[in-house]
PDB file of C-alpha atoms in Angstrom:
ATOM      1  CA  ASN O   1     118.740 159.484  58.202  1.00  0.00           C
ATOM      2  CA  VAL O   2     117.265 156.184  57.467  1.00  0.00           C
ATOM      3  CA  PRO O   3     113.258 156.569  57.613  1.00  0.00           C
ATOM      4  CA  ARG O   4     112.016 154.686  60.818  1.00  0.00           C
ATOM      5  CA  PHE O   5     109.564 151.853  60.303  1.00  0.00           C
ATOM      6  CA  TYR O   6     107.885 152.594  63.487  1.00  0.00           C
ATOM      7  CA  GLU O   7     107.251 155.092  66.057  1.00  0.00           C
ATOM      8  CA  GLU O   8     108.317 154.147  69.739  1.00  0.00           C
ATOM      9  CA  MET O   9     105.803 153.046  71.771  1.00  0.00           C
ATOM     10  CA  MET O  10     105.894 153.379  75.698  1.00  0.00           C
ATOM     11  CA  ASP O  11     103.956 151.590  78.059  1.00  0.00           C
ATOM     12  CA  ASP O  12     103.733 153.771  81.467  1.00  0.00           C
ATOM     13  CA  THR O  13     102.908 150.683  83.398  1.00  0.00           C
ATOM     14  CA  THR O  14     106.330 149.071  83.014  1.00  0.00           C
ATOM     15  CA  ALA O  15     109.786 150.317  83.250  1.00  0.00           C
ATOM     16  CA  GLU O  16     110.929 148.626  80.035  1.00  0.00           C
ATOM     17  CA  SER O  17     110.184 150.152  76.657  1.00  0.00           C
ATOM     18  CA  CYS O  18     109.053 148.382  73.651  1.00  0.00           C
ATOM     19  CA  HIS O  19     109.407 149.344  70.029  1.00  0.00           C
ATOM     20  CA  GLN O  20     106.213 147.931  68.068  1.00  0.00           C
ATOM     21  CA  GLY O  21     108.307 148.556  65.013  1.00  0.00           C
ATOM     22  CA  PRO O  22     106.341 147.551  62.065  1.00  0.00           C
ATOM     23  CA  LEU O  23     103.320 147.462  64.012  1.00  0.00           C
ATOM     24  CA  ALA O  24     102.823 150.801  64.707  1.00  0.00           C
ATOM     25  CA  ARG O  25     102.515 151.873  61.209  1.00  0.00           C
ATOM     26  CA  ALA O  26     101.022 148.692  59.725  1.00  0.00           C
ATOM     27  CA  HIS O  27      97.485 149.764  59.746  1.00  0.00           C
ATOM     28  CA  GLN O  28      98.209 153.084  58.661  1.00  0.00           C
ATOM     29  CA  THR O  29     100.775 153.321  55.648  1.00  0.00           C
ATOM     30  CA  GLN O  30     102.530 150.095  55.410  1.00  0.00           C
ATOM     31  CA  VAL O  31      99.294 147.857  54.137  1.00  0.00           C
ATOM     32  CA  ALA O  32     100.379 144.707  52.424  1.00  0.00           C
ATOM     33  CA  ARG O  33      98.602 141.982  50.744  1.00  0.00           C
ATOM     34  CA  GLY O  34      97.771 139.159  53.173  1.00  0.00           C
ATOM     35  CA  LEU O  35      99.213 135.716  52.825  1.00  0.00           C
ATOM     36  CA  SER O  36      97.664 133.630  50.453  1.00  0.00           C
ATOM     37  CA  LYS O  37      96.743 129.778  51.557  1.00  0.00           C
ATOM     38  CA  ASP O  38      99.736 128.426  49.986  1.00  0.00           C
ATOM     39  CA  GLU O  39     101.927 131.074  51.625  1.00  0.00           C
ATOM     40  CA  VAL O  40     100.020 130.333  55.250  1.00  0.00           C
ATOM     41  CA  VAL O  41     100.560 126.630  54.803  1.00  0.00           C
ATOM     42  CA  ALA O  42     104.292 127.006  53.554  1.00  0.00           C
ATOM     43  CA  ALA O  43     104.978 129.735  56.456  1.00  0.00           C
ATOM     44  CA  ALA O  44     103.567 127.167  59.165  1.00  0.00           C
ATOM     45  CA  ALA O  45     105.462 124.295  57.939  1.00  0.00           C
ATOM     46  CA  PHE O  46     108.657 125.965  57.384  1.00  0.00           C
ATOM     47  CA  LEU O  47     108.372 127.495  60.979  1.00  0.00           C
ATOM     48  CA  ARG O  48     107.564 124.152  62.477  1.00  0.00           C
ATOM     49  CA  GLN O  49     110.441 122.519  60.657  1.00  0.00           C
ATOM     50  CA  ARG O  50     113.074 124.927  61.152  1.00  0.00           C
ATOM     51  CA  TYR O  51     112.355 126.220  64.363  1.00  0.00           C
ATOM     52  CA  PRO O  52     111.045 123.145  66.269  1.00  0.00           C
ATOM     53  CA  GLN O  53     111.974 124.252  69.772  1.00  0.00           C
ATOM     54  CA  LEU O  54     109.599 127.282  69.164  1.00  0.00           C
ATOM     55  CA  PHE O  55     106.668 126.084  66.835  1.00  0.00           C
ATOM     56  CA  GLN O  56     106.621 122.275  67.126  1.00  0.00           C
ATOM     57  CA  ALA O  57     104.034 122.277  69.833  1.00  0.00           C
ATOM     58  CA  ALA O  58     101.658 123.831  67.694  1.00  0.00           C
ATOM     59  CA  GLU O  59      99.874 121.694  65.135  1.00  0.00           C
ATOM     60  CA  GLN O  60     100.301 122.477  61.713  1.00  0.00           C
ATOM     61  CA  THR O  61      96.510 123.691  61.431  1.00  0.00           C
ATOM     62  CA  LYS O  62      96.669 125.526  64.720  1.00  0.00           C
ATOM     63  CA  LEU O  63      99.886 127.331  63.550  1.00  0.00           C
ATOM     64  CA  GLU O  64      98.044 128.236  60.139  1.00  0.00           C
ATOM     65  CA  SER O  65      95.284 129.544  62.050  1.00  0.00           C
ATOM     66  CA  PHE O  66      97.698 131.523  64.302  1.00  0.00           C
ATOM     67  CA  LEU O  67      99.474 133.080  61.234  1.00  0.00           C
ATOM     68  CA  LEU O  68      96.260 134.301  59.567  1.00  0.00           C
ATOM     69  CA  ARG O  69      94.539 135.611  62.779  1.00  0.00           C
ATOM     70  CA  SER O  70      97.239 137.091  64.988  1.00  0.00           C
ATOM     71  CA  CYS O  71     100.408 138.036  62.570  1.00  0.00           C
ATOM     72  CA  PRO O  72     100.174 141.031  60.619  1.00  0.00           C
ATOM     73  CA  VAL O  73     101.823 141.222  57.367  1.00  0.00           C
ATOM     74  CA  VAL O  74     103.514 144.373  56.712  1.00  0.00           C
ATOM     75  CA  GLY O  75     104.901 145.628  53.653  1.00  0.00           C
ATOM     76  CA  THR O  76     107.461 148.252  52.698  1.00  0.00           C
ATOM     77  CA  GLY O  77     106.278 149.403  48.990  1.00  0.00           C
ATOM     78  CA  SER O  78     109.188 150.482  47.201  1.00  0.00           C
ATOM     79  CA  GLU O  79     110.487 152.659  50.257  1.00  0.00           C
ATOM     80  CA  GLN O  80     114.160 151.552  50.841  1.00  0.00           C
ATOM     81  CA  GLY O  81     115.983 151.922  54.357  1.00  0.00           C
ATOM     82  CA  THR O  82     112.821 151.284  56.458  1.00  0.00           C
ATOM     83  CA  ALA O  83     114.210 150.132  59.851  1.00  0.00           C
ATOM     84  CA  LEU O  84     112.871 146.940  61.038  1.00  0.00           C
ATOM     85  CA  HIS O  85     115.341 146.516  64.368  1.00  0.00           C
ATOM     86  CA  ARG O  86     117.764 149.078  65.666  1.00  0.00           C
ATOM     87  CA  ARG O  87     120.423 147.701  67.808  1.00  0.00           C
ATOM     88  CA  GLY O  88     119.986 148.045  71.484  1.00  0.00           C
ATOM     89  CA  GLU O  89     116.352 149.527  70.890  1.00  0.00           C
ATOM     90  CA  GLY O  90     113.719 146.868  72.782  1.00  0.00           C
ATOM     91  CA  ALA O  91     111.308 144.996  70.211  1.00  0.00           C
ATOM     92  CA  CYS O  92     108.551 142.899  70.905  1.00  0.00           C
ATOM     93  CA  TYR O  93     108.272 141.049  67.774  1.00  0.00           C
ATOM     94  CA  ALA O  94     110.106 138.873  65.378  1.00  0.00           C
ATOM     95  CA  ALA O  95     109.724 138.945  61.642  1.00  0.00           C
ATOM     96  CA  LEU O  96     109.697 136.158  58.818  1.00  0.00           C
ATOM     97  CA  ILE O  97     110.417 137.523  55.466  1.00  0.00           C
ATOM     98  CA  ILE O  98     107.903 136.483  52.589  1.00  0.00           C
ATOM     99  CA  SER O  99     109.300 138.878  49.809  1.00  0.00           C
ATOM    100  CA  GLY O 100     111.917 141.323  49.342  1.00  0.00           C
ATOM    101  CA  GLU O 101     115.090 141.898  51.054  1.00  0.00           C
ATOM    102  CA  VAL O 102     116.390 143.200  54.423  1.00  0.00           C
ATOM    103  CA  LYS O 103     119.939 144.371  54.989  1.00  0.00           C
ATOM    104  CA  VAL O 104     121.290 143.358  58.508  1.00  0.00           C
ATOM    105  CA  PHE O 105     124.047 145.030  60.215  1.00  0.00           C
ATOM    106  CA  ALA O 106     125.546 142.763  62.999  1.00  0.00           C
ATOM    107  CA  GLY O 107     128.712 142.830  65.112  1.00  0.00           C
ATOM    108  CA  ASN O 108     130.894 145.595  66.551  1.00  0.00           C
ATOM    109  CA  GLU O 109     131.834 146.577  63.061  1.00  0.00           C
ATOM    110  CA  ALA O 110     128.377 146.292  61.834  1.00  0.00           C
ATOM    111  CA  HIS O 111     129.111 143.889  58.994  1.00  0.00           C
ATOM    112  CA  GLU O 112     126.557 143.921  56.238  1.00  0.00           C
ATOM    113  CA  SER O 113     124.414 140.780  55.041  1.00  0.00           C
ATOM    114  CA  ILE O 114     121.575 140.612  52.831  1.00  0.00           C
ATOM    115  CA  GLN O 115     118.417 138.460  54.097  1.00  0.00           C
ATOM    116  CA  GLY O 116     115.940 137.432  51.683  1.00  0.00           C
ATOM    117  CA  PRO O 117     112.625 135.447  51.808  1.00  0.00           C
ATOM    118  CA  TRP O 118     112.283 132.614  54.588  1.00  0.00           C
ATOM    119  CA  SER O 119     114.598 134.733  56.829  1.00  0.00           C
ATOM    120  CA  PHE O 120     113.465 134.920  60.379  1.00  0.00           C
ATOM    121  CA  LEU O 121     114.890 137.994  62.209  1.00  0.00           C
ATOM    122  CA  GLY O 122     114.220 138.523  65.913  1.00  0.00           C
ATOM    123  CA  LYS O 123     114.056 134.792  66.813  1.00  0.00           C
ATOM    124  CA  ARG O 124     115.372 135.664  70.447  1.00  0.00           C
ATOM    125  CA  CYS O 125     112.314 137.592  71.298  1.00  0.00           C
ATOM    126  CA  LEU O 126     110.155 134.524  70.967  1.00  0.00           C
ATOM    127  CA  GLU O 127     112.838 132.506  72.795  1.00  0.00           C
ATOM    128  CA  MET O 128     112.622 134.970  75.795  1.00  0.00           C
ATOM    129  CA  VAL O 129     108.892 134.238  75.907  1.00  0.00           C
ATOM    130  CA  LEU O 130     109.436 130.502  75.884  1.00  0.00           C
ATOM    131  CA  ASP O 131     112.312 131.083  78.643  1.00  0.00           C
ATOM    132  CA  ASN O 132     109.819 133.125  80.745  1.00  0.00           C
ATOM    133  CA  LEU O 133     107.291 130.070  80.640  1.00  0.00           C
ATOM    134  CA  GLN O 134     109.842 127.858  82.558  1.00  0.00           C
ATOM    135  CA  PRO O 135     109.594 126.936  85.986  1.00  0.00           C
ATOM    136  CA  LYS O 136     111.022 129.628  88.360  1.00  0.00           C
ATOM    137  CA  ASP O 137     113.967 127.341  89.289  1.00  0.00           C
ATOM    138  CA  ALA O 138     115.055 127.013  86.040  1.00  0.00           C
ATOM    139  CA  GLN O 139     114.773 130.844  85.416  1.00  0.00           C
ATOM    140  CA  LYS O 140     117.289 131.646  88.215  1.00  0.00           C
ATOM    141  CA  ASP O 141     120.029 130.275  86.350  1.00  0.00           C
ATOM    142  CA  ALA O 142     119.089 131.630  83.023  1.00  0.00           C
ATOM    143  CA  PRO O 143     120.879 134.809  81.548  1.00  0.00           C
ATOM    144  CA  LYS O 144     119.496 138.003  82.976  1.00  0.00           C
ATOM    145  CA  GLU O 145     118.195 138.730  79.450  1.00  0.00           C
ATOM    146  CA  ALA O 146     115.981 135.799  79.441  1.00  0.00           C
ATOM    147  CA  ASN O 147     114.187 137.166  82.445  1.00  0.00           C
ATOM    148  CA  SER O 148     113.304 140.515  80.852  1.00  0.00           C
ATOM    149  CA  ARG O 149     110.195 141.201  78.864  1.00  0.00           C
ATOM    150  CA  VAL O 150     111.730 143.032  76.145  1.00  0.00           C
ATOM    151  CA  TYR O 151     114.338 141.868  73.392  1.00  0.00           C
ATOM    152  CA  TYR O 152     117.032 144.069  72.667  1.00  0.00           C
ATOM    153  CA  PRO O 153     118.494 143.189  69.340  1.00  0.00           C
ATOM    154  CA  ASP O 154     122.221 143.205  68.955  1.00  0.00           C
ATOM    155  CA  PHE O 155     121.633 143.907  65.118  1.00  0.00           C
ATOM    156  CA  SER O 156     120.104 146.581  62.890  1.00  0.00           C
ATOM    157  CA  ALA O 157     118.078 145.545  60.008  1.00  0.00           C
ATOM    158  CA  TYR O 158     116.664 147.691  57.217  1.00  0.00           C
ATOM    159  CA  THR O 159     114.832 146.984  53.940  1.00  0.00           C
ATOM    160  CA  ALA O 160     116.794 146.828  51.077  1.00  0.00           C
ATOM    161  CA  GLU O 161     116.099 148.564  47.511  1.00  0.00           C
ATOM    162  CA  ALA O 162     113.448 146.443  45.609  1.00  0.00           C
ATOM    163  CA  LYS O 163     115.071 145.050  42.565  1.00  0.00           C
ATOM    164  CA  ASP O 164     111.951 144.124  40.544  1.00  0.00           C
ATOM    165  CA  SER O 165     108.744 145.395  39.431  1.00  0.00           C
ATOM    166  CA  ILE O 166     106.686 144.224  42.428  1.00  0.00           C
ATOM    167  CA  GLY O 167     109.191 145.844  44.602  1.00  0.00           C
ATOM    168  CA  GLY O 168     109.268 146.216  48.302  1.00  0.00           C
ATOM    169  CA  SER O 169     109.375 143.576  51.396  1.00  0.00           C
ATOM    170  CA  ARG O 170     106.714 141.634  52.895  1.00  0.00           C
ATOM    171  CA  LEU O 171     107.111 140.580  56.448  1.00  0.00           C
ATOM    172  CA  VAL O 172     105.002 138.583  58.719  1.00  0.00           C
ATOM    173  CA  LEU O 173     105.270 140.029  62.378  1.00  0.00           C
ATOM    174  CA  ILE O 174     104.883 137.590  65.194  1.00  0.00           C
ATOM    175  CA  THR O 175     104.501 139.544  68.344  1.00  0.00           C
ATOM    176  CA  ALA O 176     105.767 138.616  71.779  1.00  0.00           C
ATOM    177  CA  GLU O 177     102.152 138.972  72.885  1.00  0.00           C
ATOM    178  CA  ALA O 178     100.502 136.734  70.380  1.00  0.00           C
ATOM    179  CA  TYR O 179     103.327 133.961  70.583  1.00  0.00           C
ATOM    180  CA  SER O 180     102.587 133.839  74.393  1.00  0.00           C
ATOM    181  CA  SER O 181      98.866 133.474  73.540  1.00  0.00           C
ATOM    182  CA  LEU O 182      99.728 130.415  71.093  1.00  0.00           C
ATOM    183  CA  LEU O 183     101.657 128.922  73.672  1.00  0.00           C
ATOM    184  CA  SER O 184      98.857 129.100  76.033  1.00  0.00           C
ATOM    185  CA  SER O 185      96.287 127.884  73.658  1.00  0.00           C
ATOM    186  CA  VAL O 186      98.424 124.803  72.787  1.00  0.00           C
ATOM    187  CA  ARG O 187      99.276 123.934  76.412  1.00  0.00           C
ATOM    188  CA  THR O 188      95.475 124.238  77.388  1.00  0.00           C
ATOM    189  CA  GLY O 189      94.596 122.516  74.236  1.00  0.00           C
ATOM    190  CA  LEU O 190      92.296 125.445  72.894  1.00  0.00           C
ATOM    191  CA  LEU O 191      92.810 127.719  70.005  1.00  0.00           C
ATOM    192  CA  SER O 192      91.245 131.018  71.118  1.00  0.00           C
ATOM    193  CA  LEU O 193      93.208 133.086  68.832  1.00  0.00           C
TER     194      LEU O 193
END
């Protein structure tokens, strides 16, 4: 069996479950070196340029602050096969790969691909947050998934074997809750992160 990168987290107040994935163990066993200033600037610029529908509304400096204060950096050390996402299991975060590699298994036949630095997994989770902020009239025609609060990936993702002496993977996790707060702060013009 592949070791799980997380323990299932259930919120008894909702009918939907949401795996916290790497968040559940980030503070315990998966301590990772935080982002350097250059990495923060690069990550914010990358997200704004590559995913404008999600991040363009936030100014560069606000997004940098958000990444530093609200998005944990988790690492896998040299451990291989750590589960980041599992197909069909709820997840409340997206992950930006800073270093290392992640194996993704997608489609009915679980075709394997390798995702490296600057790959963004679970983007749909953040799109759902954005969809849920639309006026109710626009939501009624949206797919049912868009009205759900939990993202269910259609792929599985595991850390790949370390190929260098540094080893492991480093990922920035952007939770749906933190992203929602970012959007609220952008809309109100305040940064209370």
